[in-house]
């Protein structure tokens, strides 16, 4: 009887765990395309476009309402025959360059692309300067007169 209760409660626990699992709440969008190329383009675009309300997520990974709307808009544009650049141009015109998950290399994004490298080079230069500064520090030798004064102070301290 004890084994039956244990098995029953373990099974019940497992069923409850599976029912409440977040993976069960994920949705799979089934979209019909005229060709596999259109579907591939759709998948590529939703991976390259950013969810505007999420932190660092693309449209493919986001479940936000705006992301759902943007995926729908992308789908409709592809079904209507728009190519990749037309969809991107439309999204950038409407939402700005922030919608691009990987912004283009332009004058306005120069610091964004080069900033990490500039910080890395500056860090290396500072490290080299610190290391060279340590090598430049040589222990100072005391003159004979200074050494005698130090010995006298030490004798005086040890005599107390």
Short mmCIF file of N, CA and C in Angstrom, two decimals:
data_model
loop_
_atom_site.label_atom_id
_atom_site.label_comp_id
_atom_site.label_asym_id
_atom_site.label_seq_id
_atom_site.Cartn_x
_atom_site.Cartn_y
_atom_site.Cartn_z
N UNK A 1 0.83 -1.19 0.00
CA UNK A 1 0.00 0.00 0.00
C UNK A 1 0.87 1.26 0.00
N UNK A 2 1.97 1.20 0.75
CA UNK A 2 2.87 2.34 0.83
C UNK A 2 3.49 2.63 -0.53
N UNK A 3 3.88 1.60 -1.26
CA UNK A 3 4.45 1.79 -2.59
C UNK A 3 3.45 2.42 -3.54
N UNK A 4 2.20 2.00 -3.44
CA UNK A 4 1.16 2.55 -4.31
C UNK A 4 0.99 4.04 -4.05
N UNK A 5 0.95 4.46 -2.78
CA UNK A 5 0.80 5.87 -2.45
C UNK A 5 2.00 6.68 -2.97
N UNK A 6 3.17 6.14 -2.79
CA UNK A 6 4.38 6.84 -3.24
C UNK A 6 4.36 7.01 -4.75
N UNK A 7 4.04 5.96 -5.47
CA UNK A 7 3.98 6.04 -6.94
C UNK A 7 2.88 7.00 -7.37
N UNK A 8 1.74 6.96 -6.71
CA UNK A 8 0.63 7.84 -7.05
C UNK A 8 1.03 9.30 -6.89
N UNK A 9 1.63 9.65 -5.74
CA UNK A 9 2.00 11.04 -5.50
C UNK A 9 3.15 11.50 -6.40
N UNK A 10 4.06 10.63 -6.72
CA UNK A 10 5.13 10.98 -7.65
C UNK A 10 4.55 11.25 -9.04
N UNK A 11 3.63 10.42 -9.46
CA UNK A 11 3.00 10.61 -10.77
C UNK A 11 2.18 11.90 -10.77
N UNK A 12 1.43 12.14 -9.71
CA UNK A 12 0.64 13.36 -9.61
C UNK A 12 1.55 14.60 -9.65
N UNK A 13 2.65 14.54 -8.92
CA UNK A 13 3.60 15.65 -8.92
C UNK A 13 4.16 15.90 -10.32
N UNK A 14 4.50 14.83 -11.02
CA UNK A 14 5.04 14.96 -12.37
C UNK A 14 4.02 15.57 -13.32
N UNK A 15 2.77 15.14 -13.22
CA UNK A 15 1.71 15.68 -14.09
C UNK A 15 1.51 17.17 -13.80
N UNK A 16 1.47 17.55 -12.54
CA UNK A 16 1.30 18.96 -12.19
C UNK A 16 2.49 19.78 -12.68
N UNK A 17 3.68 19.23 -12.55
CA UNK A 17 4.88 19.91 -13.02
C UNK A 17 4.83 20.14 -14.53
N UNK A 18 4.41 19.14 -15.27
CA UNK A 18 4.33 19.27 -16.73
C UNK A 18 3.24 20.24 -17.15
N UNK A 19 2.13 20.24 -16.45
CA UNK A 19 1.03 21.14 -16.79
C UNK A 19 1.42 22.60 -16.56
N UNK A 20 2.16 22.85 -15.51
CA UNK A 20 2.53 24.23 -15.17
C UNK A 20 3.85 24.66 -15.79
N UNK A 21 4.44 23.84 -16.61
CA UNK A 21 5.73 24.14 -17.23
C UNK A 21 5.60 25.33 -18.19
N UNK A 22 6.54 26.28 -18.14
CA UNK A 22 6.49 27.41 -19.07
C UNK A 22 6.60 26.99 -20.53
N UNK A 23 7.24 25.87 -20.80
CA UNK A 23 7.36 25.41 -22.18
C UNK A 23 5.99 25.13 -22.78
N UNK A 24 5.05 24.79 -21.96
CA UNK A 24 3.70 24.51 -22.46
C UNK A 24 2.97 25.76 -22.90
N UNK A 25 3.43 26.93 -22.45
CA UNK A 25 2.77 28.17 -22.80
C UNK A 25 3.34 28.80 -24.07
N UNK A 26 4.41 28.27 -24.58
CA UNK A 26 5.00 28.84 -25.79
C UNK A 26 4.09 28.55 -26.97
N UNK A 27 4.11 29.47 -27.90
CA UNK A 27 3.25 29.30 -29.07
C UNK A 27 4.11 29.07 -30.29
N UNK A 28 3.58 28.32 -31.19
CA UNK A 28 4.25 28.08 -32.46
C UNK A 28 3.37 28.69 -33.53
N UNK A 29 3.94 29.63 -34.26
CA UNK A 29 3.18 30.27 -35.32
C UNK A 29 3.24 29.43 -36.58
N UNK A 30 2.11 29.07 -37.07
CA UNK A 30 2.04 28.33 -38.32
C UNK A 30 1.60 29.30 -39.40
N UNK A 31 2.48 29.61 -40.27
CA UNK A 31 2.18 30.54 -41.36
C UNK A 31 2.36 29.81 -42.68
N UNK A 32 1.49 30.11 -43.60
CA UNK A 32 1.58 29.49 -44.92
C UNK A 32 2.21 30.47 -45.89
N UNK A 33 3.15 29.96 -46.66
CA UNK A 33 3.85 30.77 -47.65
C UNK A 33 3.67 30.15 -49.02
N UNK A 34 3.87 30.97 -50.04
CA UNK A 34 3.75 30.48 -51.41
C UNK A 34 4.94 29.63 -51.81
N UNK A 35 6.09 29.87 -51.15
CA UNK A 35 7.29 29.11 -51.51
C UNK A 35 8.18 28.97 -50.27
N UNK A 36 9.07 27.99 -50.30
CA UNK A 36 10.03 27.85 -49.19
C UNK A 36 10.97 29.06 -49.07
N UNK A 37 11.21 29.74 -50.20
CA UNK A 37 12.07 30.93 -50.17
C UNK A 37 11.42 32.04 -49.34
N UNK A 38 10.10 32.19 -49.50
CA UNK A 38 9.40 33.20 -48.71
C UNK A 38 9.47 32.87 -47.22
N UNK A 39 9.31 31.61 -46.89
CA UNK A 39 9.38 31.21 -45.49
C UNK A 39 10.79 31.44 -44.92
N UNK A 40 11.80 31.12 -45.72
CA UNK A 40 13.19 31.35 -45.28
C UNK A 40 13.44 32.84 -45.08
N UNK A 41 12.92 33.67 -45.99
CA UNK A 41 13.07 35.12 -45.86
C UNK A 41 12.37 35.61 -44.60
N UNK A 42 11.18 35.11 -44.34
CA UNK A 42 10.44 35.49 -43.14
C UNK A 42 11.23 35.14 -41.89
N UNK A 43 11.72 33.92 -41.83
CA UNK A 43 12.49 33.47 -40.65
C UNK A 43 13.75 34.34 -40.47
N UNK A 44 14.40 34.66 -41.58
CA UNK A 44 15.61 35.48 -41.51
C UNK A 44 15.29 36.89 -41.02
N UNK A 45 14.21 37.47 -41.54
CA UNK A 45 13.85 38.83 -41.15
C UNK A 45 13.44 38.93 -39.68
N UNK A 46 12.65 37.98 -39.20
CA UNK A 46 12.23 38.09 -37.80
C UNK A 46 13.39 37.82 -36.85
N UNK A 47 14.45 37.18 -37.35
CA UNK A 47 15.65 37.01 -36.54
C UNK A 47 16.52 38.27 -36.56
N UNK A 48 16.41 39.07 -37.62
CA UNK A 48 17.23 40.28 -37.77
C UNK A 48 16.56 41.54 -37.23
N UNK A 49 15.25 41.50 -37.02
CA UNK A 49 14.54 42.67 -36.53
C UNK A 49 14.35 42.57 -35.02
N UNK A 50 14.52 43.69 -34.33
CA UNK A 50 14.48 43.74 -32.87
C UNK A 50 13.06 44.01 -32.38
N UNK A 51 12.72 43.37 -31.27
CA UNK A 51 11.48 43.71 -30.57
C UNK A 51 11.70 45.05 -29.89
N UNK A 52 10.83 45.99 -30.14
CA UNK A 52 11.04 47.34 -29.64
C UNK A 52 10.72 47.51 -28.16
N UNK A 53 10.01 46.57 -27.56
CA UNK A 53 9.64 46.71 -26.15
C UNK A 53 10.40 45.73 -25.26
N UNK A 54 11.15 44.82 -25.84
CA UNK A 54 11.87 43.81 -25.05
C UNK A 54 13.33 44.22 -24.90
N UNK A 55 13.96 43.64 -23.90
CA UNK A 55 15.38 43.88 -23.70
C UNK A 55 16.18 42.89 -24.52
N UNK A 56 16.77 43.34 -25.58
CA UNK A 56 17.70 42.55 -26.37
C UNK A 56 17.11 41.24 -26.90
N UNK A 57 15.92 41.31 -27.47
CA UNK A 57 15.31 40.15 -28.10
C UNK A 57 14.92 40.50 -29.52
N UNK A 58 15.04 39.51 -30.39
CA UNK A 58 14.57 39.74 -31.75
C UNK A 58 13.09 39.37 -31.82
N UNK A 59 12.48 39.62 -32.98
CA UNK A 59 11.05 39.35 -33.13
C UNK A 59 10.74 37.86 -33.00
N UNK A 60 11.65 37.02 -33.42
CA UNK A 60 11.42 35.57 -33.37
C UNK A 60 11.32 35.08 -31.93
N UNK A 61 12.06 35.67 -31.02
CA UNK A 61 12.12 35.20 -29.64
C UNK A 61 11.12 35.87 -28.71
N UNK A 62 10.51 36.96 -29.16
CA UNK A 62 9.66 37.75 -28.27
C UNK A 62 8.19 37.34 -28.39
N UNK A 63 7.49 37.39 -27.26
CA UNK A 63 6.06 37.14 -27.25
C UNK A 63 5.27 38.40 -26.95
N UNK A 64 5.91 39.55 -26.98
CA UNK A 64 5.22 40.82 -26.72
C UNK A 64 4.21 41.09 -27.83
N UNK A 65 3.17 41.85 -27.49
CA UNK A 65 2.13 42.14 -28.47
C UNK A 65 2.69 42.87 -29.68
N UNK A 66 3.60 43.82 -29.44
CA UNK A 66 4.19 44.55 -30.55
C UNK A 66 4.99 43.62 -31.45
N UNK A 67 5.70 42.68 -30.86
CA UNK A 67 6.47 41.72 -31.66
C UNK A 67 5.54 40.87 -32.51
N UNK A 68 4.41 40.47 -31.95
CA UNK A 68 3.42 39.69 -32.71
C UNK A 68 2.92 40.53 -33.89
N UNK A 69 2.63 41.82 -33.64
CA UNK A 69 2.17 42.70 -34.72
C UNK A 69 3.25 42.88 -35.79
N UNK A 70 4.50 43.04 -35.36
CA UNK A 70 5.59 43.21 -36.34
C UNK A 70 5.82 41.94 -37.14
N UNK A 71 5.70 40.79 -36.51
CA UNK A 71 5.81 39.52 -37.26
C UNK A 71 4.68 39.41 -38.27
N UNK A 72 3.47 39.80 -37.86
CA UNK A 72 2.33 39.76 -38.78
C UNK A 72 2.57 40.70 -39.95
N UNK A 73 3.06 41.91 -39.67
CA UNK A 73 3.33 42.88 -40.74
C UNK A 73 4.40 42.35 -41.69
N UNK A 74 5.45 41.76 -41.13
CA UNK A 74 6.51 41.18 -41.95
C UNK A 74 5.95 40.07 -42.82
N UNK A 75 5.13 39.21 -42.24
CA UNK A 75 4.51 38.11 -42.98
C UNK A 75 3.66 38.64 -44.14
N UNK A 76 2.83 39.65 -43.86
CA UNK A 76 1.96 40.20 -44.90
C UNK A 76 2.77 40.83 -46.02
N UNK A 77 3.83 41.54 -45.67
CA UNK A 77 4.65 42.18 -46.70
C UNK A 77 5.33 41.14 -47.58
N UNK A 78 5.81 40.06 -46.97
CA UNK A 78 6.45 39.00 -47.76
C UNK A 78 5.43 38.32 -48.65
N UNK A 79 4.25 38.06 -48.12
CA UNK A 79 3.19 37.42 -48.92
C UNK A 79 2.77 38.32 -50.08
N UNK A 80 2.86 39.65 -49.88
CA UNK A 80 2.50 40.59 -50.95
C UNK A 80 3.62 40.79 -51.96
N UNK A 81 4.76 40.13 -51.74
CA UNK A 81 5.84 40.18 -52.72
C UNK A 81 6.98 41.11 -52.39
N UNK A 82 7.01 41.69 -51.21
CA UNK A 82 8.11 42.57 -50.83
C UNK A 82 9.38 41.75 -50.62
N UNK A 83 10.51 42.34 -51.00
CA UNK A 83 11.77 41.65 -50.76
C UNK A 83 12.34 42.08 -49.40
N UNK A 84 13.49 41.54 -49.06
CA UNK A 84 14.09 41.79 -47.75
C UNK A 84 14.33 43.27 -47.52
N UNK A 85 14.92 43.95 -48.48
CA UNK A 85 15.26 45.35 -48.31
C UNK A 85 14.01 46.22 -48.17
N UNK A 86 12.95 45.90 -48.88
CA UNK A 86 11.71 46.67 -48.77
C UNK A 86 11.11 46.54 -47.36
N UNK A 87 11.14 45.34 -46.81
CA UNK A 87 10.62 45.14 -45.46
C UNK A 87 11.48 45.91 -44.45
N UNK A 88 12.80 45.81 -44.58
CA UNK A 88 13.70 46.51 -43.67
C UNK A 88 13.51 48.02 -43.78
N UNK A 89 13.42 48.53 -45.02
CA UNK A 89 13.22 49.97 -45.22
C UNK A 89 11.92 50.43 -44.57
N UNK A 90 10.86 49.65 -44.72
CA UNK A 90 9.57 50.00 -44.13
C UNK A 90 9.69 50.05 -42.60
N UNK A 91 10.31 49.05 -42.02
CA UNK A 91 10.43 48.99 -40.55
C UNK A 91 11.31 50.13 -40.03
N UNK A 92 12.40 50.42 -40.72
CA UNK A 92 13.29 51.51 -40.29
C UNK A 92 12.58 52.85 -40.43
N UNK A 93 11.84 53.04 -41.52
CA UNK A 93 11.11 54.28 -41.73
C UNK A 93 10.07 54.49 -40.63
N UNK A 94 9.43 53.42 -40.24
CA UNK A 94 8.36 53.52 -39.26
C UNK A 94 8.87 53.55 -37.81
N UNK A 95 9.90 52.77 -37.49
CA UNK A 95 10.35 52.63 -36.10
C UNK A 95 11.77 53.13 -35.83
N UNK A 96 12.49 53.53 -36.86
CA UNK A 96 13.85 54.00 -36.67
C UNK A 96 14.85 52.85 -36.74
N UNK A 97 16.13 53.19 -36.72
CA UNK A 97 17.18 52.16 -36.85
C UNK A 97 17.26 51.24 -35.64
N UNK A 98 16.61 51.60 -34.54
CA UNK A 98 16.62 50.74 -33.36
C UNK A 98 15.97 49.38 -33.65
N UNK A 99 15.10 49.34 -34.65
CA UNK A 99 14.42 48.08 -34.98
C UNK A 99 15.39 47.05 -35.57
N UNK A 100 16.53 47.51 -36.06
CA UNK A 100 17.52 46.60 -36.62
C UNK A 100 18.32 45.97 -35.49
N UNK A 101 18.35 44.66 -35.44
CA UNK A 101 19.07 43.97 -34.37
C UNK A 101 20.57 44.20 -34.48
N UNK A 102 21.07 44.28 -35.70
CA UNK A 102 22.47 44.63 -35.95
C UNK A 102 22.48 45.90 -36.79
N UNK A 103 22.63 47.07 -36.14
CA UNK A 103 22.57 48.32 -36.89
C UNK A 103 23.70 48.42 -37.91
N UNK A 104 23.46 49.15 -39.00
CA UNK A 104 24.50 49.28 -40.03
C UNK A 104 25.65 50.15 -39.53
N UNK A 105 26.79 50.01 -40.17
CA UNK A 105 27.97 50.80 -39.83
C UNK A 105 27.86 52.14 -40.53
N UNK A 106 27.38 53.16 -39.81
CA UNK A 106 27.24 54.51 -40.35
C UNK A 106 27.91 55.49 -39.39
N UNK A 107 27.92 56.76 -39.77
CA UNK A 107 28.53 57.78 -38.91
C UNK A 107 27.82 57.86 -37.56
N UNK A 108 26.50 57.68 -37.56
CA UNK A 108 25.76 57.79 -36.30
C UNK A 108 25.97 56.58 -35.39
N UNK A 109 26.39 55.45 -35.95
CA UNK A 109 26.61 54.25 -35.13
C UNK A 109 28.10 53.93 -34.99
N UNK A 110 28.94 54.86 -35.38
CA UNK A 110 30.39 54.63 -35.35
C UNK A 110 30.88 54.29 -33.93
N UNK A 111 30.44 55.06 -32.95
CA UNK A 111 30.87 54.81 -31.57
C UNK A 111 30.33 53.47 -31.07
N UNK A 112 29.14 53.12 -31.48
CA UNK A 112 28.55 51.84 -31.07
C UNK A 112 29.40 50.67 -31.55
N UNK A 113 29.89 50.74 -32.78
CA UNK A 113 30.69 49.65 -33.33
C UNK A 113 32.14 49.69 -32.86
N UNK A 114 32.72 50.89 -32.76
CA UNK A 114 34.14 50.99 -32.43
C UNK A 114 34.41 51.17 -30.94
N UNK A 115 33.39 51.53 -30.17
CA UNK A 115 33.55 51.78 -28.74
C UNK A 115 34.23 50.65 -27.98
N UNK A 116 33.79 49.41 -28.13
CA UNK A 116 34.44 48.32 -27.40
C UNK A 116 35.93 48.17 -27.74
N UNK A 117 36.29 48.37 -28.99
CA UNK A 117 37.69 48.26 -29.39
C UNK A 117 38.52 49.41 -28.82
N UNK A 118 37.93 50.61 -28.81
CA UNK A 118 38.62 51.77 -28.24
C UNK A 118 38.87 51.55 -26.75
N UNK A 119 37.87 51.04 -26.05
CA UNK A 119 38.02 50.77 -24.62
C UNK A 119 39.08 49.69 -24.39
N UNK A 120 39.10 48.67 -25.22
CA UNK A 120 40.09 47.59 -25.09
C UNK A 120 41.51 48.13 -25.29
N UNK A 121 41.71 48.91 -26.34
CA UNK A 121 43.04 49.48 -26.61
C UNK A 121 43.46 50.42 -25.48
N UNK A 122 42.53 51.25 -25.00
CA UNK A 122 42.85 52.15 -23.89
C UNK A 122 43.25 51.36 -22.65
N UNK A 123 42.55 50.29 -22.37
CA UNK A 123 42.88 49.45 -21.21
C UNK A 123 44.26 48.82 -21.34
N UNK A 124 44.59 48.35 -22.53
CA UNK A 124 45.92 47.76 -22.76
C UNK A 124 47.01 48.81 -22.59
N UNK A 125 46.78 50.01 -23.13
CA UNK A 125 47.77 51.08 -22.99
C UNK A 125 47.97 51.48 -21.52
N UNK A 126 46.89 51.56 -20.77
CA UNK A 126 47.00 51.89 -19.34
C UNK A 126 47.76 50.79 -18.61
N UNK A 127 47.48 49.54 -18.93
CA UNK A 127 48.18 48.42 -18.30
C UNK A 127 49.67 48.45 -18.61
N UNK A 128 50.03 48.73 -19.86
CA UNK A 128 51.45 48.83 -20.24
C UNK A 128 52.12 49.96 -19.48
N UNK A 129 51.43 51.08 -19.35
CA UNK A 129 52.02 52.22 -18.64
C UNK A 129 52.24 51.90 -17.16
N UNK A 130 51.29 51.19 -16.56
CA UNK A 130 51.44 50.81 -15.15
C UNK A 130 52.62 49.86 -14.98
N UNK A 131 52.73 48.88 -15.88
CA UNK A 131 53.83 47.91 -15.79
C UNK A 131 55.18 48.60 -15.98
N UNK A 132 55.28 49.50 -16.95
CA UNK A 132 56.53 50.23 -17.16
C UNK A 132 56.86 51.12 -15.98
N UNK A 133 55.83 51.70 -15.37
CA UNK A 133 56.04 52.55 -14.20
C UNK A 133 56.60 51.76 -13.03
N UNK A 134 56.17 50.53 -12.88
CA UNK A 134 56.68 49.69 -11.80
C UNK A 134 58.13 49.30 -12.04
N UNK A 135 58.48 49.06 -13.29
CA UNK A 135 59.87 48.71 -13.61
C UNK A 135 60.79 49.90 -13.36
N UNK A 136 60.28 51.09 -13.57
CA UNK A 136 61.10 52.29 -13.40
C UNK A 136 61.41 52.56 -11.93
N UNK A 137 60.59 52.05 -11.04
CA UNK A 137 60.84 52.27 -9.62
C UNK A 137 61.98 51.36 -9.16
N UNK A 138 63.09 51.94 -8.81
CA UNK A 138 64.24 51.20 -8.30
C UNK A 138 64.36 51.49 -6.82
N UNK A 139 64.72 50.48 -6.04
CA UNK A 139 64.89 50.75 -4.60
C UNK A 139 66.05 51.72 -4.40
N UNK A 140 65.82 52.68 -3.54
CA UNK A 140 66.86 53.67 -3.28
C UNK A 140 67.84 53.12 -2.26
N UNK A 141 69.10 53.35 -2.53
CA UNK A 141 70.14 52.94 -1.57
C UNK A 141 70.45 54.13 -0.67
N UNK A 142 70.68 53.81 0.57
CA UNK A 142 70.98 54.87 1.54
C UNK A 142 72.49 55.11 1.58
N UNK A 143 72.82 56.35 1.80
CA UNK A 143 74.24 56.68 1.96
C UNK A 143 74.72 56.11 3.30
N UNK A 144 76.02 56.09 3.49
CA UNK A 144 76.60 55.54 4.72
C UNK A 144 76.12 56.32 5.94
N UNK A 145 76.00 57.63 5.80
CA UNK A 145 75.53 58.47 6.91
C UNK A 145 74.08 58.14 7.26
N UNK A 146 73.23 57.96 6.21
CA UNK A 146 71.82 57.63 6.45
C UNK A 146 71.67 56.24 7.07
N UNK A 147 72.51 55.30 6.64
CA UNK A 147 72.46 53.96 7.21
C UNK A 147 72.82 53.99 8.69
N UNK A 148 73.79 54.80 9.05
CA UNK A 148 74.19 54.92 10.45
C UNK A 148 73.06 55.52 11.29
N UNK A 149 72.34 56.49 10.75
CA UNK A 149 71.21 57.09 11.47
C UNK A 149 70.10 56.06 11.69
N UNK A 150 69.83 55.23 10.67
CA UNK A 150 68.81 54.18 10.79
C UNK A 150 69.20 53.18 11.85
N UNK A 151 70.47 52.77 11.88
CA UNK A 151 70.94 51.82 12.90
C UNK A 151 70.78 52.40 14.31
N UNK A 152 71.10 53.68 14.41
CA UNK A 152 70.99 54.34 15.72
C UNK A 152 69.54 54.38 16.18
N UNK A 153 68.63 54.66 15.26
CA UNK A 153 67.20 54.68 15.60
C UNK A 153 66.72 53.29 16.01
N UNK A 154 67.18 52.27 15.30
CA UNK A 154 66.77 50.90 15.63
C UNK A 154 67.30 50.49 17.00
N UNK A 155 68.56 50.86 17.31
CA UNK A 155 69.12 50.52 18.62
C UNK A 155 68.36 51.24 19.72
N UNK A 156 68.01 52.48 19.43
CA UNK A 156 67.27 53.28 20.39
C UNK A 156 65.89 52.67 20.66
N UNK A 157 65.22 52.20 19.60
CA UNK A 157 63.90 51.59 19.73
C UNK A 157 63.98 50.25 20.45
N UNK A 158 64.98 49.45 20.15
CA UNK A 158 65.08 48.14 20.79
C UNK A 158 65.52 48.25 22.24
N UNK A 159 66.13 49.35 22.61
CA UNK A 159 66.58 49.55 23.97
C UNK A 159 65.44 49.97 24.90
N UNK A 160 64.35 50.39 24.41
CA UNK A 160 63.23 50.86 25.25
C UNK A 160 62.52 49.75 25.90
#
